[in-house]
Short mmCIF file of C-alpha atoms and ligand atoms in Angstrom, two decimals:
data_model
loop_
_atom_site.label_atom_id
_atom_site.label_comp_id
_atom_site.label_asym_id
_atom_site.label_seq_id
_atom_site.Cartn_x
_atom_site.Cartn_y
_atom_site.Cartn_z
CA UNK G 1 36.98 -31.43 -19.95
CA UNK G 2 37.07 -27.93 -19.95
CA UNK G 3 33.88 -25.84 -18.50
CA UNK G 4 33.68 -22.27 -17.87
CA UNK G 5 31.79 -22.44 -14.48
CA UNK G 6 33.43 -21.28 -11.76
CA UNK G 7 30.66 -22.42 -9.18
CA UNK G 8 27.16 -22.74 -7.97
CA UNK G 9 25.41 -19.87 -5.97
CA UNK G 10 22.58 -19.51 -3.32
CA UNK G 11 20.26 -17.19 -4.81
CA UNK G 12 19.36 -16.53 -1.29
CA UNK G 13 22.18 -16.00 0.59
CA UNK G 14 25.20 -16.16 -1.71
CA UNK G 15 26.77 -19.31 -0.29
CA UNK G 16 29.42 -20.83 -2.93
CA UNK G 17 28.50 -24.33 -3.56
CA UNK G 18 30.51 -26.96 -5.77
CA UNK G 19 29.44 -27.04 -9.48
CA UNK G 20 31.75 -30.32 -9.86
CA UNK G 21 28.21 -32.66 -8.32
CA UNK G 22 24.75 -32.53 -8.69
CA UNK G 23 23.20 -30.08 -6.78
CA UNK G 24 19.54 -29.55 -6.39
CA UNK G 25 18.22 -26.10 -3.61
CA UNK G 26 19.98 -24.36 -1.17
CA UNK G 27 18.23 -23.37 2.29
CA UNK G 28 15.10 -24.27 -0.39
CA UNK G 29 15.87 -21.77 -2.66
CA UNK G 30 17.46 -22.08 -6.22
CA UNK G 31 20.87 -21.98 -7.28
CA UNK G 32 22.56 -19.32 -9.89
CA UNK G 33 25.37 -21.22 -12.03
CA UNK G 34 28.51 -18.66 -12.20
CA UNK G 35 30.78 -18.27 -14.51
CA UNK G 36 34.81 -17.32 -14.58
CA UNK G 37 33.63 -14.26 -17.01
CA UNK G 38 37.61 -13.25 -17.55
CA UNK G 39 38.04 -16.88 -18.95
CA UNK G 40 35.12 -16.79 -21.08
CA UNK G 41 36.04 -13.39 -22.35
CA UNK G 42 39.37 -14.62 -23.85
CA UNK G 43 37.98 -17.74 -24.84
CA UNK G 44 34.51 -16.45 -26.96
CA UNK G 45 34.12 -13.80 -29.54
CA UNK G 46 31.26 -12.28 -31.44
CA UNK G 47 32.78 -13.44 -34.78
CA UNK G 48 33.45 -16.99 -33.51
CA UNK G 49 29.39 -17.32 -32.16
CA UNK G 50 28.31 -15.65 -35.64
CA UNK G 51 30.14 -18.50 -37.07
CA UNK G 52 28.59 -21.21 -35.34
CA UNK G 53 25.02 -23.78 -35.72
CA UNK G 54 21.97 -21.37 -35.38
CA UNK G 55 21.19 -22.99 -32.14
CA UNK G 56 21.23 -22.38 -28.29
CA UNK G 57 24.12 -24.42 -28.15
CA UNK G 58 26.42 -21.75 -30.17
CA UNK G 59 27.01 -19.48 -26.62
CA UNK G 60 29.09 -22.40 -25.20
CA UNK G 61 31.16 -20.61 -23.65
CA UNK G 62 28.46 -19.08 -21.11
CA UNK G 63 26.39 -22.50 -20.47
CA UNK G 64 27.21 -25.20 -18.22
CA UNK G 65 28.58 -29.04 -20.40
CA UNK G 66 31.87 -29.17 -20.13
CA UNK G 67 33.59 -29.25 -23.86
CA UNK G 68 33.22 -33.06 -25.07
CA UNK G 69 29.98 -33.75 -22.91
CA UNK G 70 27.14 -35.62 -24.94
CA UNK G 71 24.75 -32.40 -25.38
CA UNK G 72 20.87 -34.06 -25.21
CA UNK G 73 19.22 -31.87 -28.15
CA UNK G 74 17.16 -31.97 -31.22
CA UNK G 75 18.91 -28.82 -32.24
CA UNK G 76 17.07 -26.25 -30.03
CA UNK G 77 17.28 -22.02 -31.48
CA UNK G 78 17.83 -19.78 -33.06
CA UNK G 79 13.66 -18.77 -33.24
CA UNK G 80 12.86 -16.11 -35.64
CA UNK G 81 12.50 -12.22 -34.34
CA UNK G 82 9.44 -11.26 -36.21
CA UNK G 83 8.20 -7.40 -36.60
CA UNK G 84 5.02 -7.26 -36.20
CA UNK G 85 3.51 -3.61 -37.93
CA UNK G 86 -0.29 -4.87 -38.08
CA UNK G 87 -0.72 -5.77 -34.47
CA UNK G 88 1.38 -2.99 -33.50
CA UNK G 89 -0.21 -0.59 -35.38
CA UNK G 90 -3.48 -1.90 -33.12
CA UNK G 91 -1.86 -1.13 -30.05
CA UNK G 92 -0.33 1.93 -31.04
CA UNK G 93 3.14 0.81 -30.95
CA UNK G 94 5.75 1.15 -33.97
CA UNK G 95 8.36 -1.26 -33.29
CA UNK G 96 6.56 -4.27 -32.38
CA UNK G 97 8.46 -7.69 -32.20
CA UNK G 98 7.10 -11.19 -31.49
CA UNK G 99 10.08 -13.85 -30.42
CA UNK G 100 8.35 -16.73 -31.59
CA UNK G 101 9.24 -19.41 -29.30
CA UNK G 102 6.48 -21.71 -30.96
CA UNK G 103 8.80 -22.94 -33.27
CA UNK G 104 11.16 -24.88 -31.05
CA UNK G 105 11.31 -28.46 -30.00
CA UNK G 106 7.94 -29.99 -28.95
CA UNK G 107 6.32 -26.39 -29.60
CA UNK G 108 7.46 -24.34 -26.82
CA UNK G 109 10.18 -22.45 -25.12
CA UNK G 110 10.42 -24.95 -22.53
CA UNK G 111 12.79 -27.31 -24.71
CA UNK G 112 15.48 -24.88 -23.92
CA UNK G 113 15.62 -25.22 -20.43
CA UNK G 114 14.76 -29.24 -20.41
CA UNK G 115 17.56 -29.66 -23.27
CA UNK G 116 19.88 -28.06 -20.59
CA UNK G 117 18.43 -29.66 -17.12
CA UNK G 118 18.58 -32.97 -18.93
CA UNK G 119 21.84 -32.51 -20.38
CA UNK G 120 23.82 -31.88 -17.42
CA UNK G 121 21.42 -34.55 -15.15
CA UNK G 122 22.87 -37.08 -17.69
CA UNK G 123 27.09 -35.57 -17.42
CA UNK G 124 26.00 -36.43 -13.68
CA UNK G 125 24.96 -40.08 -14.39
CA UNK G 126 21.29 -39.43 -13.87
CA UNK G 127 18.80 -42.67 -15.01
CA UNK G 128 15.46 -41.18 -13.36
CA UNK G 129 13.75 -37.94 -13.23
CA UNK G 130 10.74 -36.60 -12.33
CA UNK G 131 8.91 -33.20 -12.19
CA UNK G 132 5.60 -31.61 -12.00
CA UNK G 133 4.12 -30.00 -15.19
CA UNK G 134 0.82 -28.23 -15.87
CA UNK G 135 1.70 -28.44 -19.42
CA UNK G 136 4.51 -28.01 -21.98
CA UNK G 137 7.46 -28.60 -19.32
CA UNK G 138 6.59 -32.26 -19.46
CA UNK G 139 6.28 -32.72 -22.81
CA UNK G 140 9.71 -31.09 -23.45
CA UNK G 141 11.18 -33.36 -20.42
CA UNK G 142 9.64 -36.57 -21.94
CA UNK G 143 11.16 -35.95 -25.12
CA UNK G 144 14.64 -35.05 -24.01
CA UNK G 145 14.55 -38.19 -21.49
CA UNK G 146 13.76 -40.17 -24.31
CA UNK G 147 16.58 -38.77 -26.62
CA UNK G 148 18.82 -39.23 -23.57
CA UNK G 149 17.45 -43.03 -22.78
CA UNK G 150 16.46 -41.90 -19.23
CA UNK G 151 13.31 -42.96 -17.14
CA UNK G 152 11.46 -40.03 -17.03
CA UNK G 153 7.88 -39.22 -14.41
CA UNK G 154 5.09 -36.48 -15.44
CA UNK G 155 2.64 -35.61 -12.67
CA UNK G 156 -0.19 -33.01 -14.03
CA UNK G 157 -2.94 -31.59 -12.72
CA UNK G 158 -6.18 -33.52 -14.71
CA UNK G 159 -6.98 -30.25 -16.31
CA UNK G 160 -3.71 -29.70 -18.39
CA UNK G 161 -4.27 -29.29 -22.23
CA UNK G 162 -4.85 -33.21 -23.24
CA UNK G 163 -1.92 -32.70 -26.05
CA UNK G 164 0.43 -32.34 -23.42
CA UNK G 165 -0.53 -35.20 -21.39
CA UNK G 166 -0.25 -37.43 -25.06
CA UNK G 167 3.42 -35.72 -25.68
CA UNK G 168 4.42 -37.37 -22.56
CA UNK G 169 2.82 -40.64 -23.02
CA UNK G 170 4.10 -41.20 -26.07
CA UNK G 171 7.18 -40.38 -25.68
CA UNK G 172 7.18 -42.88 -22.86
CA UNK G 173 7.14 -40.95 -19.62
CA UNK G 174 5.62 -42.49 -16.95
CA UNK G 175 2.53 -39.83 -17.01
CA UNK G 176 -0.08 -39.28 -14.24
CA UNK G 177 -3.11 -37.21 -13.86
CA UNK G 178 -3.80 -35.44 -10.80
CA UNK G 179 -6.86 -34.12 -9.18
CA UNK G 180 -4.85 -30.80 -7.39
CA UNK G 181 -2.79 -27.83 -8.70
CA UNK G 182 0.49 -27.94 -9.60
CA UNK G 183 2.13 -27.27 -6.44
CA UNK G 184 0.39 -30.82 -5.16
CA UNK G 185 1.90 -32.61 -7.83
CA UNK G 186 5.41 -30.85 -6.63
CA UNK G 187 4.65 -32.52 -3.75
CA UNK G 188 4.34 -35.84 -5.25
CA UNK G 189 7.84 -35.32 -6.92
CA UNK G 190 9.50 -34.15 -3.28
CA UNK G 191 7.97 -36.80 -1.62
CA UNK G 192 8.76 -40.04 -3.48
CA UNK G 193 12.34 -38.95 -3.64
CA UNK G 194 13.83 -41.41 -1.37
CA UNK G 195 10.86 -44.46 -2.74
CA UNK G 196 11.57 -43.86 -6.10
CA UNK G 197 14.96 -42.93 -6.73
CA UNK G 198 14.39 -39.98 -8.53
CA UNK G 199 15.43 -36.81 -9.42
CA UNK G 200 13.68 -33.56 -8.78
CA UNK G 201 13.45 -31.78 -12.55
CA UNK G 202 11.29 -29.31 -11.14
CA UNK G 203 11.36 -25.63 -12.47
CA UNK G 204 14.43 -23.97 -10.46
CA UNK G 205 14.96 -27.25 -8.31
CA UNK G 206 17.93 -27.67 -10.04
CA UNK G 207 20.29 -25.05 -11.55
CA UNK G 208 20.47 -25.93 -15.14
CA UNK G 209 17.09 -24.88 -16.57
CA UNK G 210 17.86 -21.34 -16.38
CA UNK G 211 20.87 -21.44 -18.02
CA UNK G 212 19.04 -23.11 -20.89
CA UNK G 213 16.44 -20.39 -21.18
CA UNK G 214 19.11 -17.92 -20.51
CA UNK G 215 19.53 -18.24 -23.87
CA UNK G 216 16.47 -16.48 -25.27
CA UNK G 217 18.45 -13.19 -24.19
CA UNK G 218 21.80 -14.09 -25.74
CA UNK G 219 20.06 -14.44 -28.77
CA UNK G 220 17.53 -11.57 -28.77
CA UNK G 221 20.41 -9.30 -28.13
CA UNK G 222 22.72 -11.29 -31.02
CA UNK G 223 19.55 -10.74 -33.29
CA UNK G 224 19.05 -6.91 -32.85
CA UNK G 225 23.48 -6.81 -33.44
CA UNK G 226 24.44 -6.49 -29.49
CA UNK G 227 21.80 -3.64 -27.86
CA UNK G 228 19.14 -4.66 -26.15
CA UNK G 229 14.95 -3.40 -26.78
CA UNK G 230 12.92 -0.81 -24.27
CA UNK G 231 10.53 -3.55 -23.20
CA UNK G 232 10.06 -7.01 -22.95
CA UNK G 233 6.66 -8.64 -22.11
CA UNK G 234 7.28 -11.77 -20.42
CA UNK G 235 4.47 -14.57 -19.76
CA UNK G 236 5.03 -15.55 -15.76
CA UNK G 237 4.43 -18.89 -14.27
CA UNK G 238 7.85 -20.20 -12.66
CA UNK G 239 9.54 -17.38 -13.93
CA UNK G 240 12.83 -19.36 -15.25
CA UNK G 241 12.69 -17.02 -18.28
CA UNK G 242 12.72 -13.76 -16.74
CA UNK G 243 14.95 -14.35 -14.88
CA UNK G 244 17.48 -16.47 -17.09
CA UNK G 245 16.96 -13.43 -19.66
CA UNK G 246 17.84 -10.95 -16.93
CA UNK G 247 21.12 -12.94 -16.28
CA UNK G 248 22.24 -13.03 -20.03
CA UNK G 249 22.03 -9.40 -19.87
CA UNK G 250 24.19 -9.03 -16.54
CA UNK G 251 26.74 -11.46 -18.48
CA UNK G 252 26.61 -9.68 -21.73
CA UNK G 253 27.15 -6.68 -19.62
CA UNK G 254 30.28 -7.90 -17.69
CA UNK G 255 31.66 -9.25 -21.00
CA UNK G 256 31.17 -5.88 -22.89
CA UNK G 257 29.88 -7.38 -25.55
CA UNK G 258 26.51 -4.85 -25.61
CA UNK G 259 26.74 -1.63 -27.77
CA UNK G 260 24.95 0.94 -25.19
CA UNK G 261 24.19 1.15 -21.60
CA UNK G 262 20.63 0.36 -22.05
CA UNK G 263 18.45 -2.77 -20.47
CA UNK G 264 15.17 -3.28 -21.03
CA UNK G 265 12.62 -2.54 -18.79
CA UNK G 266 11.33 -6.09 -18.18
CA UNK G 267 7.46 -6.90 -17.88
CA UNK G 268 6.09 -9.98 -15.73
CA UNK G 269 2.60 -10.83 -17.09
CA UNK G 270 0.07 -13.28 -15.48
CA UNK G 271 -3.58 -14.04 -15.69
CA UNK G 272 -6.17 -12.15 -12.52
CA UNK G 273 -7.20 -15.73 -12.33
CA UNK G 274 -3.61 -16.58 -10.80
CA UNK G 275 -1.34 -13.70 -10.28
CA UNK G 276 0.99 -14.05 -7.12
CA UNK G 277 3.83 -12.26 -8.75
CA UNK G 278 1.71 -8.87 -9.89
CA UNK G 279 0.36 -8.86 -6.40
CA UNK G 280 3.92 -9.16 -4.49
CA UNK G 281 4.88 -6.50 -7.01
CA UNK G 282 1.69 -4.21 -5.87
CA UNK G 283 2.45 -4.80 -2.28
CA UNK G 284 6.16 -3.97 -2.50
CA UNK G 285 6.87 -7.31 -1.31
CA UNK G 286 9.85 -9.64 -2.00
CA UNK G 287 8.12 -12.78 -1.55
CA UNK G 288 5.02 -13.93 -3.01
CA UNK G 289 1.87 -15.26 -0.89
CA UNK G 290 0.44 -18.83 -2.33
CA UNK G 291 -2.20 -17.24 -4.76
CA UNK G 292 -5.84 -19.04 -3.59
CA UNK G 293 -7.99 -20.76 -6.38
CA UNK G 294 -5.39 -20.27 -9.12
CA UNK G 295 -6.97 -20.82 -12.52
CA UNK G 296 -6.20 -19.64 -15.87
CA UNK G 297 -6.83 -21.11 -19.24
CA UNK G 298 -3.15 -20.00 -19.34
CA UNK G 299 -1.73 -22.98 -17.85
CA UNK G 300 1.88 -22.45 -18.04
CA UNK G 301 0.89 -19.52 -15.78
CA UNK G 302 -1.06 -21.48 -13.56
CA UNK G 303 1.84 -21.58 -10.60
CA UNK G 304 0.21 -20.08 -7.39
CA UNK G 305 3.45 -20.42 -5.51
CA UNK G 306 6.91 -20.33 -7.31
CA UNK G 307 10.36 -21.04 -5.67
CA UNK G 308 12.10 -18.65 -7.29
CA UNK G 309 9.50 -15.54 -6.79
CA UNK G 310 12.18 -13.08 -5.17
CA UNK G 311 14.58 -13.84 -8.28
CA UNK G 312 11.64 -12.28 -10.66
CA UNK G 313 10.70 -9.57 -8.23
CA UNK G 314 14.51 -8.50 -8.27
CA UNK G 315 14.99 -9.20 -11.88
CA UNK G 316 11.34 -6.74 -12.10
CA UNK G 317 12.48 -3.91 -10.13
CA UNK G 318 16.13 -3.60 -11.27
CA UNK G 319 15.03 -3.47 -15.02
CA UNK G 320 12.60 -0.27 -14.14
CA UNK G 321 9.85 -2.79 -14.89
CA UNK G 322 6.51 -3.97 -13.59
CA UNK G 323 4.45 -6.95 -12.61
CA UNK G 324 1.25 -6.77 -14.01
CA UNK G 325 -2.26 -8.79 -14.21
CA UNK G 326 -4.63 -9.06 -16.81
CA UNK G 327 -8.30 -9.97 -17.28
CA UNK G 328 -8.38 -13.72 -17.53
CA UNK G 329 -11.96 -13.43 -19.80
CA UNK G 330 -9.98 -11.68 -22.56
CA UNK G 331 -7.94 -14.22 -23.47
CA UNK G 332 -9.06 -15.83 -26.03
CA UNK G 333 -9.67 -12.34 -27.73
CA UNK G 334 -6.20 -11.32 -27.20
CA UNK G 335 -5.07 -15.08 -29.15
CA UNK G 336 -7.53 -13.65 -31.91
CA UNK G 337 -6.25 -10.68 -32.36
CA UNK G 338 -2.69 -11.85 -32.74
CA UNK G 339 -3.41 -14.62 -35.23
CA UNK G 340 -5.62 -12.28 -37.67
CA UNK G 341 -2.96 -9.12 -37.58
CA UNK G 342 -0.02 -11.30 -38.17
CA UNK G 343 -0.75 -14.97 -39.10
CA UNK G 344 1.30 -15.84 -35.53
CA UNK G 345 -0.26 -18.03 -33.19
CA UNK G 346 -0.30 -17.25 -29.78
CA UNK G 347 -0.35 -19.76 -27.02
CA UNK G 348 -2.96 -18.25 -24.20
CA UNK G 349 0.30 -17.27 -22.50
CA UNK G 350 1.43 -14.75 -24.46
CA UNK G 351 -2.43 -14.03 -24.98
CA UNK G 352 -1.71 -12.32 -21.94
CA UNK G 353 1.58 -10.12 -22.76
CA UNK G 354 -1.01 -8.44 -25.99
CA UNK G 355 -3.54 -7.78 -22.92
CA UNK G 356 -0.38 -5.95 -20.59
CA UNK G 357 0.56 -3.88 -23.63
CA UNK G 358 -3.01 -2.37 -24.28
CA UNK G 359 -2.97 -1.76 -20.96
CA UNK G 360 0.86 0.08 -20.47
CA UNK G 361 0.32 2.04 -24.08
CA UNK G 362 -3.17 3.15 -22.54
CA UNK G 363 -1.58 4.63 -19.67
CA UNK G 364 1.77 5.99 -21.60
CA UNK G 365 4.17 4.09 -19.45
CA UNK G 366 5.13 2.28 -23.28
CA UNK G 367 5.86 5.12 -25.50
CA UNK G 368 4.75 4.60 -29.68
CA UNK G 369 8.05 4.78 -30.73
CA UNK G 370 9.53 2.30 -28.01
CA UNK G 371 11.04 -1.18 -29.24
CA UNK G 372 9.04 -3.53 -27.45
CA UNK G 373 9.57 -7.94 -27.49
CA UNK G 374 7.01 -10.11 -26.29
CA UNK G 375 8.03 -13.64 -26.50
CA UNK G 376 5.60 -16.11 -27.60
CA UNK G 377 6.42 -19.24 -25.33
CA UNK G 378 4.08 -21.75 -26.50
CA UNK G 379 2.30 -23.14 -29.82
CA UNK G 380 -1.45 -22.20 -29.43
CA UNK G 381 -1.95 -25.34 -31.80
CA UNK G 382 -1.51 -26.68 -28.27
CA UNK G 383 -4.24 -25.60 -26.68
CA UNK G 384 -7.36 -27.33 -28.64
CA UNK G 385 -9.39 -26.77 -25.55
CA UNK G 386 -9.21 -22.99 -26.01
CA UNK G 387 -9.89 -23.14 -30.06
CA UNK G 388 -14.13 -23.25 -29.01
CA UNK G 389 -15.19 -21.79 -32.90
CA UNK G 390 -17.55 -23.92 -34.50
CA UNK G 391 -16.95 -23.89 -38.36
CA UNK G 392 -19.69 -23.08 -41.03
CA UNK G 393 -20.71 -26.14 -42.69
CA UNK G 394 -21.13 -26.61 -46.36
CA UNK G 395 -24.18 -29.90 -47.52
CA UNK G 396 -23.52 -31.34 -50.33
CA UNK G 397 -26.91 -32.30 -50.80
CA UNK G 398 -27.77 -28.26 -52.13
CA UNK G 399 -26.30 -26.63 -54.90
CA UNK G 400 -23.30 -24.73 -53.87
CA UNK G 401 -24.05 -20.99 -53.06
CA UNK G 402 -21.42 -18.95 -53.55
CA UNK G 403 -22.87 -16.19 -52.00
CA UNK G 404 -23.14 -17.33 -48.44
CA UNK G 405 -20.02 -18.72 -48.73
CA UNK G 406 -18.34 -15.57 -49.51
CA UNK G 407 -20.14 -14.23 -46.49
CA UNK G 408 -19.11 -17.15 -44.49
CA UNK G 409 -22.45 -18.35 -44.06
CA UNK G 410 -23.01 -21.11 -46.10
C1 LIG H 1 5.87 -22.75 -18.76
C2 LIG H 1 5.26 -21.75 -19.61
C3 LIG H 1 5.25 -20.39 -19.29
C4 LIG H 1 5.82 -19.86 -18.00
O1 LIG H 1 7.20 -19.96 -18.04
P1 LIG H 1 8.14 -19.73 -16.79
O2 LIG H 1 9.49 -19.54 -17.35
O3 LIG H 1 8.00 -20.94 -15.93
O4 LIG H 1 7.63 -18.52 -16.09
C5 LIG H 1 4.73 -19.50 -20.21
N1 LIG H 1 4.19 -19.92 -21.37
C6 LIG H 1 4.16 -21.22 -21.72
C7 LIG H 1 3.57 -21.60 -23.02
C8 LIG H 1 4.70 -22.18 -20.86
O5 LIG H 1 4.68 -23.46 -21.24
#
């Protein structure tokens, strides 16, 4: 079986480690997959990808299976780049894009990287896996465990959106609620290793999730015909997309496939309720400190501590970009806004990205005419608990009035 890894890297500290096993942290920190880039050069070509399934799975050449491995998917990509003039023209920007991420596999983003983690744990002869989710990660695992036939363990903290915690149910994961963040249910996971046989799924605990949500970059920069936008507004919890999307670029880069010099300037956006990235970012620091009382409506940004914070910091500062944090009580005004400009529903996540852009075209560091991308990671049709509009009721016991139902108030 031919791959085109070369090996496994220490994000840390650089040590080569064999790509040929499973491999899980290094020294506690993450892993980067790398790839023979000369071999993948000769063997992939714009025109063969552009002839291939619209799906994440067309950039072969640059992900992990070997050829001939049994790829876990329910046909994961290509999600639609959509311009967005109307909420744009609100913020004062003129090239306004939404990736809409929504439309994937179990409604979120997160299918990418789970189709990938779950695809290689199963080339490695993995039965039983486990992570901790505070939402739409465990959903997308339960599904791809099922498609794969593996045993599969969801630990979330009670609070997480009560659609997620049904996704995983039903599609048979062994599902429990927790009364901590998710960091304690992390714990959980690391704990019962050795007990229960498991293995650890979590964000960046293994190397393969990245290089599923890598491919959000290949194809944003396929999409807009090999250059790459001014800014992209990234929603922040674990921060595998950032920093998978940052990684496409480097590749894209070393292959020569991009048309100009130019990278965007890449955005990390959290919630003030938990924001340990933004506040690294303000202090100059590499690391992140545990953020204290982390709580956001936002729950994939809910992470007060993530294991790969230095790899967004780095990713952050290289691009030019920033780390910013945004008023948790706006929201659910921010979801509004999107919906009724465009007809695209937000998840709370991205919520967040429309807050960061009032704020950067406020203070000029976005430009009007700048191309900006803010990925939408999640379907807000998700998220019941933040839909809190009571509807007008109509009683069929009075004449209709058309009247009051024209202005809404019947
Ligand atoms: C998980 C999640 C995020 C955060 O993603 P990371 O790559 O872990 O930073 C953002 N939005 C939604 C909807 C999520 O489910």
């Amino acid at each position: 079986m031919t791959s085109f890894v070369s090996h496994l890297e220490s994000a840390l500290d650089q040590t080569h480690l064999d790509a040929h096993s499973i491999q899980t942290l290094h020294r506690d920190r993450p892993l980067w997959v790398k790839y023979d880039l000369d071999r993948v050069a000769a063997a992939m070509t714009k025109e063969r990808v552009a002839g291939r399934e619209p799906t994440m799975w067309r950039y072969r050449e640059l992900l992990p299976p070997p050829s001939g491995a049994e790829l876990i998917s329910f046909g994961e990509g290509m999600s639609p780049l959509l311009r967005c003039p109307r909420l744009g023209g609100e913020l004062g920007l003129e090239n306004l894009f939404i990736k809409d991420e929504s439309q994937l596999p179990t409604g979120s983003f997160k299918s990418r990287g789970l189709a990938m983690a779950i695809t290689m744990a199963h080339h490695f002869g993995i039965r039983r896996v486990a992570l901790p989710s505070a939402g739409n990660a465990g959903g997308a695992a339960a599904a791809y465990a099922a498609r794969a036939g593996m045993e599969c363990f969801v630990f979330m903290p009670e609070d997480t959106p009560v659609i997620n915690q049904y996704e995983c149910v039903q599609a048979g994961a062994h599902t429990f609620r927790v009364n901590g963040l998710i960091t304690d249910c992390g714990r959980i996971v690391r704990e019962g290793m050795e007990a229960m046989g498991w293995f650890d799924l979590s964000t960046l605990k293994e190397p393969y999730r990245i290089e599923g949500k890598k491919t959000m970059g290949l194809e944003l920069a396929e999409q807009l015909d090999w250059r790459l936008p001014d800014v992209i507004l990234y929603p922040t919890g674990g921060g595998t997309g950032l920093i998978g999307m940052w990684k496409a670029f480097a590749e894209l880069a070393s292959l020569g496939w991009l048309n100009s010099e130019k990278r965007p300037r890449m955005v990390s956006v959290q919630s003030d309720g938990c924001a340990p990235i933004a506040t690294a970012f303000d202090r100059g620091e590499r690391f992140a400190e545990p953020f204290p009382d982390a709580d956001t409506m936002a729950r994939g940004l809910r992470v007060p501590a993530a294991v790969g914070d230095f790899m967004i910091l780095d990713a952050v500062r290289e691009s030019g970009g920033l780390a910013v944090a945004v008023d948790e009580g706006r929201i659910s005004s921010w979801m509004g806004q999107s919906i009724r400009a465009e007809g695209v529903a937000i998840c709370p996540e991205t919520a967040a990205c429309i807050g960061a852009l009032e704020q950067l075209t406020a203070t000029g560091w976005v430009k009007p005419d700048e191309e900006v991308v803010v990925f939408n990671t999640g379907a807000a049709q998700k998220y019941l608990e933040a839909i809190e509009q009571p509807l007008p009721s109509i009683d069929l016991n009075r004449p209709l009035d058309w009247e009051s139902i024209d202005a809404g108030t019947p």
